[in-house]
PDB file of C-alpha atoms in Angstrom:
ATOM      1  CA  MET A   1     -44.905 -12.365  23.442  1.00  0.00           C
ATOM      2  CA  ILE A   2     -44.124  -9.749  20.610  1.00  0.00           C
ATOM      3  CA  THR A   3     -45.199 -11.152  17.343  1.00  0.00           C
ATOM      4  CA  LYS A   4     -45.150  -9.486  13.910  1.00  0.00           C
ATOM      5  CA  THR A   5     -48.642  -8.140  14.255  1.00  0.00           C
ATOM      6  CA  ASN A   6     -47.984  -6.421  17.406  1.00  0.00           C
ATOM      7  CA  TYR A   7     -44.649  -5.253  17.692  1.00  0.00           C
ATOM      8  CA  GLN A   8     -45.704  -2.045  16.363  1.00  0.00           C
ATOM      9  CA  SER A   9     -47.602  -1.144  19.367  1.00  0.00           C
ATOM     10  CA  CYS A  10     -45.424  -3.113  21.959  1.00  0.00           C
ATOM     11  CA  PHE A  11     -42.191  -1.245  21.512  1.00  0.00           C
ATOM     12  CA  PRO A  12     -43.610   2.213  21.862  1.00  0.00           C
ATOM     13  CA  GLU A  13     -45.419   1.127  24.988  1.00  0.00           C
ATOM     14  CA  LEU A  14     -42.190  -0.310  26.534  1.00  0.00           C
ATOM     15  CA  THR A  15     -40.385   2.993  25.765  1.00  0.00           C
ATOM     16  CA  ALA A  16     -43.092   5.123  27.338  1.00  0.00           C
ATOM     17  CA  ILE A  17     -42.878   2.941  30.626  1.00  0.00           C
ATOM     18  CA  ARG A  18     -39.157   3.024  30.962  1.00  0.00           C
ATOM     19  CA  GLN A  19     -38.254   5.576  33.471  1.00  0.00           C
ATOM     20  CA  SER A  20     -35.461   6.368  35.930  1.00  0.00           C
ATOM     21  CA  VAL A  21     -36.624   4.742  39.220  1.00  0.00           C
ATOM     22  CA  ARG A  22     -34.945   6.216  42.589  1.00  0.00           C
ATOM     23  CA  SER A  23     -36.994   4.258  45.026  1.00  0.00           C
ATOM     24  CA  TYR A  24     -37.209   0.545  45.591  1.00  0.00           C
ATOM     25  CA  LYS A  25     -39.166  -2.042  47.534  1.00  0.00           C
ATOM     26  CA  SER A  26     -37.124  -4.390  49.676  1.00  0.00           C
ATOM     27  CA  GLU A  27     -37.783  -7.395  47.368  1.00  0.00           C
ATOM     28  CA  PRO A  28     -35.441  -9.917  45.702  1.00  0.00           C
ATOM     29  CA  ILE A  29     -35.371  -9.975  41.936  1.00  0.00           C
ATOM     30  CA  PRO A  30     -35.985 -13.111  40.203  1.00  0.00           C
ATOM     31  CA  ARG A  31     -32.752 -14.574  38.660  1.00  0.00           C
ATOM     32  CA  GLU A  32     -34.759 -15.407  35.540  1.00  0.00           C
ATOM     33  CA  SER A  33     -35.459 -11.931  35.024  1.00  0.00           C
ATOM     34  CA  LEU A  34     -32.042 -10.587  35.188  1.00  0.00           C
ATOM     35  CA  ASP A  35     -30.920 -13.230  32.808  1.00  0.00           C
ATOM     36  CA  ARG A  36     -33.499 -12.190  30.452  1.00  0.00           C
ATOM     37  CA  CYS A  37     -32.254  -8.573  30.583  1.00  0.00           C
ATOM     38  CA  ILE A  38     -28.655  -9.716  30.076  1.00  0.00           C
ATOM     39  CA  ASP A  39     -29.885 -11.776  27.004  1.00  0.00           C
ATOM     40  CA  VAL A  40     -31.472  -8.924  25.371  1.00  0.00           C
ATOM     41  CA  ALA A  41     -28.410  -6.721  26.179  1.00  0.00           C
ATOM     42  CA  ARG A  42     -26.142  -8.921  24.353  1.00  0.00           C
ATOM     43  CA  LEU A  43     -28.304  -8.544  21.274  1.00  0.00           C
ATOM     44  CA  ALA A  44     -27.409  -4.895  20.779  1.00  0.00           C
ATOM     45  CA  PRO A  45     -25.499  -3.969  17.933  1.00  0.00           C
ATOM     46  CA  SER A  46     -22.019  -2.946  18.004  1.00  0.00           C
ATOM     47  CA  ALA A  47     -19.327  -1.823  15.679  1.00  0.00           C
ATOM     48  CA  ASN A  48     -17.711  -4.646  13.854  1.00  0.00           C
ATOM     49  CA  ASN A  49     -19.614  -6.928  16.127  1.00  0.00           C
ATOM     50  CA  GLY A  50     -16.952  -6.244  18.834  1.00  0.00           C
ATOM     51  CA  GLN A  51     -19.393  -6.545  21.865  1.00  0.00           C
ATOM     52  CA  PRO A  52     -17.026  -4.579  24.075  1.00  0.00           C
ATOM     53  CA  TRP A  53     -19.231  -4.941  27.277  1.00  0.00           C
ATOM     54  CA  GLU A  54     -19.296  -6.793  30.515  1.00  0.00           C
ATOM     55  CA  PHE A  55     -22.428  -6.814  32.912  1.00  0.00           C
ATOM     56  CA  VAL A  56     -21.580  -7.731  36.273  1.00  0.00           C
ATOM     57  CA  ILE A  57     -24.644  -8.278  38.414  1.00  0.00           C
ATOM     58  CA  VAL A  58     -24.149  -7.536  42.317  1.00  0.00           C
ATOM     59  CA  ALA A  59     -26.488  -8.745  44.913  1.00  0.00           C
ATOM     60  CA  ASP A  60     -23.844  -9.254  47.481  1.00  0.00           C
ATOM     61  CA  ASP A  61     -24.458  -6.541  50.284  1.00  0.00           C
ATOM     62  CA  GLU A  62     -20.865  -5.852  50.849  1.00  0.00           C
ATOM     63  CA  ILE A  63     -19.785  -5.482  47.408  1.00  0.00           C
ATOM     64  CA  ARG A  64     -23.152  -3.536  46.621  1.00  0.00           C
ATOM     65  CA  GLY A  65     -22.267  -1.451  49.514  1.00  0.00           C
ATOM     66  CA  LYS A  66     -18.977  -0.506  47.888  1.00  0.00           C
ATOM     67  CA  LEU A  67     -20.644   0.261  44.686  1.00  0.00           C
ATOM     68  CA  VAL A  68     -23.286   2.587  46.507  1.00  0.00           C
ATOM     69  CA  LYS A  69     -20.347   4.191  48.294  1.00  0.00           C
ATOM     70  CA  ALA A  70     -18.682   4.955  44.901  1.00  0.00           C
ATOM     71  CA  ALA A  71     -21.814   6.286  43.418  1.00  0.00           C
ATOM     72  CA  GLY A  72     -22.365   8.458  46.457  1.00  0.00           C
ATOM     73  CA  PHE A  73     -19.205  10.788  46.321  1.00  0.00           C
ATOM     74  CA  GLY A  74     -18.786  14.409  46.688  1.00  0.00           C
ATOM     75  CA  PRO A  75     -20.445  17.287  48.939  1.00  0.00           C
ATOM     76  CA  LEU A  76     -23.882  16.510  47.522  1.00  0.00           C
ATOM     77  CA  LYS A  77     -23.604  12.867  48.231  1.00  0.00           C
ATOM     78  CA  GLU A  78     -25.047  11.965  44.784  1.00  0.00           C
ATOM     79  CA  ASN A  79     -27.384   9.043  44.287  1.00  0.00           C
ATOM     80  CA  PRO A  80     -28.372   8.317  47.839  1.00  0.00           C
ATOM     81  CA  PHE A  81     -31.193   6.205  46.519  1.00  0.00           C
ATOM     82  CA  ALA A  82     -28.794   3.525  45.179  1.00  0.00           C
ATOM     83  CA  ALA A  83     -28.690   1.864  48.554  1.00  0.00           C
ATOM     84  CA  GLN A  84     -32.314   0.948  48.347  1.00  0.00           C
ATOM     85  CA  ALA A  85     -31.757  -1.308  45.085  1.00  0.00           C
ATOM     86  CA  PRO A  86     -31.548  -4.864  45.816  1.00  0.00           C
ATOM     87  CA  VAL A  87     -29.165  -5.114  42.903  1.00  0.00           C
ATOM     88  CA  MET A  88     -26.592  -3.152  41.149  1.00  0.00           C
ATOM     89  CA  VAL A  89     -25.249  -3.828  37.657  1.00  0.00           C
ATOM     90  CA  ALA A  90     -21.851  -2.624  36.798  1.00  0.00           C
ATOM     91  CA  VAL A  91     -21.404  -2.263  32.893  1.00  0.00           C
ATOM     92  CA  ASN A  92     -17.856  -2.285  31.864  1.00  0.00           C
ATOM     93  CA  GLU A  93     -15.926  -1.633  28.655  1.00  0.00           C
ATOM     94  CA  THR A  94     -13.815  -4.566  27.671  1.00  0.00           C
ATOM     95  CA  PRO A  95     -11.154  -4.737  25.299  1.00  0.00           C
ATOM     96  CA  GLY A  96     -12.779  -5.149  22.132  1.00  0.00           C
ATOM     97  CA  HIS A  97     -12.131  -5.295  18.292  1.00  0.00           C
ATOM     98  CA  ARG A  98      -8.841  -3.289  17.441  1.00  0.00           C
ATOM     99  CA  PRO A  99      -9.646  -1.920  14.303  1.00  0.00           C
ATOM    100  CA  THR A 100     -12.867  -0.562  15.740  1.00  0.00           C
ATOM    101  CA  HIS A 101     -10.997   1.253  18.518  1.00  0.00           C
ATOM    102  CA  TRP A 102      -8.281   2.464  15.949  1.00  0.00           C
ATOM    103  CA  GLY A 103     -10.966   3.417  13.261  1.00  0.00           C
ATOM    104  CA  GLY A 104     -12.726   5.463  16.323  1.00  0.00           C
ATOM    105  CA  PHE A 105      -9.556   7.204  17.302  1.00  0.00           C
ATOM    106  CA  LEU A 106      -8.659   8.176  13.754  1.00  0.00           C
ATOM    107  CA  LEU A 107     -12.489   9.453  13.256  1.00  0.00           C
ATOM    108  CA  GLY A 108     -12.819  10.988  16.743  1.00  0.00           C
ATOM    109  CA  GLN A 109     -15.485   8.625  17.753  1.00  0.00           C
ATOM    110  CA  ASN A 110     -15.700   6.413  20.524  1.00  0.00           C
ATOM    111  CA  PHE A 111     -17.651   3.491  19.231  1.00  0.00           C
ATOM    112  CA  PRO A 112     -17.275   1.320  22.302  1.00  0.00           C
ATOM    113  CA  LEU A 113     -19.392   3.821  24.364  1.00  0.00           C
ATOM    114  CA  MET A 114     -22.088   3.917  21.697  1.00  0.00           C
ATOM    115  CA  ASP A 115     -22.070   0.364  21.776  1.00  0.00           C
ATOM    116  CA  LEU A 116     -22.471   0.119  25.689  1.00  0.00           C
ATOM    117  CA  GLY A 117     -25.235   2.554  25.441  1.00  0.00           C
ATOM    118  CA  MET A 118     -27.426   0.601  23.040  1.00  0.00           C
ATOM    119  CA  ALA A 119     -26.672  -2.545  25.157  1.00  0.00           C
ATOM    120  CA  VAL A 120     -27.610  -0.668  28.347  1.00  0.00           C
ATOM    121  CA  GLU A 121     -30.950   0.637  26.775  1.00  0.00           C
ATOM    122  CA  ASN A 122     -31.861  -3.065  25.886  1.00  0.00           C
ATOM    123  CA  PHE A 123     -31.076  -4.185  29.214  1.00  0.00           C
ATOM    124  CA  CYS A 124     -33.354  -1.546  30.845  1.00  0.00           C
ATOM    125  CA  LEU A 125     -36.141  -1.908  28.507  1.00  0.00           C
ATOM    126  CA  GLN A 126     -36.421  -5.656  29.428  1.00  0.00           C
ATOM    127  CA  ALA A 127     -36.150  -4.671  32.892  1.00  0.00           C
ATOM    128  CA  SER A 128     -39.286  -2.432  32.233  1.00  0.00           C
ATOM    129  CA  ALA A 129     -40.975  -5.384  30.571  1.00  0.00           C
ATOM    130  CA  GLU A 130     -40.206  -7.633  33.599  1.00  0.00           C
ATOM    131  CA  GLY A 131     -41.958  -5.085  36.050  1.00  0.00           C
ATOM    132  CA  LEU A 132     -38.476  -3.813  37.249  1.00  0.00           C
ATOM    133  CA  GLY A 133     -37.255  -0.187  37.508  1.00  0.00           C
ATOM    134  CA  THR A 134     -33.789   0.975  36.627  1.00  0.00           C
ATOM    135  CA  CYS A 135     -31.700   3.974  36.988  1.00  0.00           C
ATOM    136  CA  ILE A 136     -28.588   4.454  34.882  1.00  0.00           C
ATOM    137  CA  LEU A 137     -25.728   6.126  36.906  1.00  0.00           C
ATOM    138  CA  GLY A 138     -22.842   7.557  35.194  1.00  0.00           C
ATOM    139  CA  MET A 139     -21.453   9.930  38.406  1.00  0.00           C
ATOM    140  CA  PHE A 140     -19.394   7.470  40.310  1.00  0.00           C
ATOM    141  CA  VAL A 141     -15.655   6.780  41.260  1.00  0.00           C
ATOM    142  CA  ALA A 142     -14.522   4.318  38.662  1.00  0.00           C
ATOM    143  CA  SER A 143     -11.452   3.340  40.415  1.00  0.00           C
ATOM    144  CA  GLU A 144     -13.491   2.336  43.380  1.00  0.00           C
ATOM    145  CA  VAL A 145     -15.736   0.348  41.323  1.00  0.00           C
ATOM    146  CA  LYS A 146     -12.949  -1.385  39.584  1.00  0.00           C
ATOM    147  CA  LYS A 147     -11.268  -2.167  42.715  1.00  0.00           C
ATOM    148  CA  ALA A 148     -14.518  -3.447  44.319  1.00  0.00           C
ATOM    149  CA  LEU A 149     -15.112  -5.845  41.358  1.00  0.00           C
ATOM    150  CA  LYS A 150     -11.479  -6.980  40.999  1.00  0.00           C
ATOM    151  CA  LEU A 151     -11.617  -6.004  37.414  1.00  0.00           C
ATOM    152  CA  PRO A 152      -9.025  -6.928  34.895  1.00  0.00           C
ATOM    153  CA  ARG A 153      -6.513  -4.051  33.877  1.00  0.00           C
ATOM    154  CA  PHE A 154      -8.255  -3.337  30.721  1.00  0.00           C
ATOM    155  CA  HIS A 155     -11.631  -3.511  31.925  1.00  0.00           C
ATOM    156  CA  ARG A 156     -13.290  -0.049  32.390  1.00  0.00           C
ATOM    157  CA  PRO A 157     -16.433   0.758  34.555  1.00  0.00           C
ATOM    158  CA  ARG A 158     -18.611   3.017  32.457  1.00  0.00           C
ATOM    159  CA  LEU A 159     -22.125   2.820  34.155  1.00  0.00           C
ATOM    160  CA  LEU A 160     -23.859   1.529  36.906  1.00  0.00           C
ATOM    161  CA  ILE A 161     -27.555   0.455  36.975  1.00  0.00           C
ATOM    162  CA  THR A 162     -29.827   0.199  39.998  1.00  0.00           C
ATOM    163  CA  ILE A 163     -32.488  -2.366  39.617  1.00  0.00           C
ATOM    164  CA  GLY A 164     -35.440  -3.552  41.533  1.00  0.00           C
ATOM    165  CA  ARG A 165     -39.114  -3.427  41.985  1.00  0.00           C
ATOM    166  CA  PRO A 166     -40.186   0.362  41.899  1.00  0.00           C
ATOM    167  CA  ALA A 167     -41.581   1.470  45.135  1.00  0.00           C
ATOM    168  CA  ASP A 168     -44.062   3.705  43.135  1.00  0.00           C
ATOM    169  CA  GLU A 169     -45.870   2.129  40.350  1.00  0.00           C
ATOM    170  CA  GLU A 170     -47.106   5.316  38.768  1.00  0.00           C
ATOM    171  CA  VAL A 171     -45.437   6.124  35.311  1.00  0.00           C
ATOM    172  CA  ARG A 172     -44.485   9.841  35.037  1.00  0.00           C
ATOM    173  CA  ILE A 173     -45.397  11.934  32.170  1.00  0.00           C
ATOM    174  CA  LYS A 174     -42.125  12.489  29.898  1.00  0.00           C
ATOM    175  CA  LYS A 175     -40.827  15.833  29.145  1.00  0.00           C
ATOM    176  CA  ARG A 176     -39.332  15.502  25.981  1.00  0.00           C
ATOM    177  CA  LYS A 177     -38.714  17.875  23.085  1.00  0.00           C
ATOM    178  CA  ALA A 178     -41.442  17.955  20.350  1.00  0.00           C
ATOM    179  CA  ILE A 179     -40.537  15.678  17.200  1.00  0.00           C
ATOM    180  CA  ASP A 180     -39.983  18.650  15.067  1.00  0.00           C
ATOM    181  CA  GLU A 181     -37.478  20.171  17.620  1.00  0.00           C
ATOM    182  CA  MET A 182     -35.266  17.111  17.443  1.00  0.00           C
ATOM    183  CA  SER A 183     -35.465  15.752  13.852  1.00  0.00           C
ATOM    184  CA  ARG A 184     -35.752  17.071  10.304  1.00  0.00           C
ATOM    185  CA  TYR A 185     -36.220  15.680   6.813  1.00  0.00           C
ATOM    186  CA  ILE A 186     -34.178  16.422   3.803  1.00  0.00           C
ATOM    187  CA  GLU A 187     -36.328  15.522   0.863  1.00  0.00           C
ATOM    188  CA  GLY A 188     -35.799  15.917  -2.807  1.00  0.00           C
ATOM    189  CA  ARG A 189     -35.575  13.674  -5.734  1.00  0.00           C
ATOM    190  CA  GLY A 190     -35.549   9.635  -5.193  1.00  0.00           C
ATOM    191  CA  ILE A 191     -37.860   7.075  -3.955  1.00  0.00           C
ATOM    192  CA  GLY A 192     -37.073   7.461  -0.023  1.00  0.00           C
ATOM    193  CA  ILE A 193     -40.311   8.463   1.473  1.00  0.00           C
ATOM    194  CA  ALA A 194     -43.867   7.615   0.766  1.00  0.00           C
ATOM    195  CA  THR A 195     -46.497  10.240   1.078  1.00  0.00           C
TER     196      THR A 195
END
């Protein structure tokens, strides 16, 4: 359990072990683990608390097969590993808070997509805490996913997530930009930063 005294070490460790998993064991996933992933996803922030998301957990082989097919389009047959995952999750944008949509439109921002990204990150971090692996898929035929899941008219499939027990437990070293390559400080007068 994370407490006020250990959260500073737990969170960085969790982000370090989360990685895209493309090979899964043929094992069922405990429902309680999936419930915790959803519970943490729903706590993500969203513009005006619009919560413009729906997570559809798919374990049914027939429907999961349709999602795998939707994610395996094109001459390169993208995402062949998706068929190994015992569960797939469709993350859908739902009609949300109108002022948020209009405000985003006027400002040239897509707030619901930002909100979905934060919810999906929460979901995947919790999956890692549960000993599960995930891979977020953005390349798929949305119309096929919508049809397979019988989504309402204004629900839009935005991401698919494969989830299961990783076949390989090794945590890869992450190749990321150095901190000074992806951030900068603007300091000057004010009380902002302690030295």
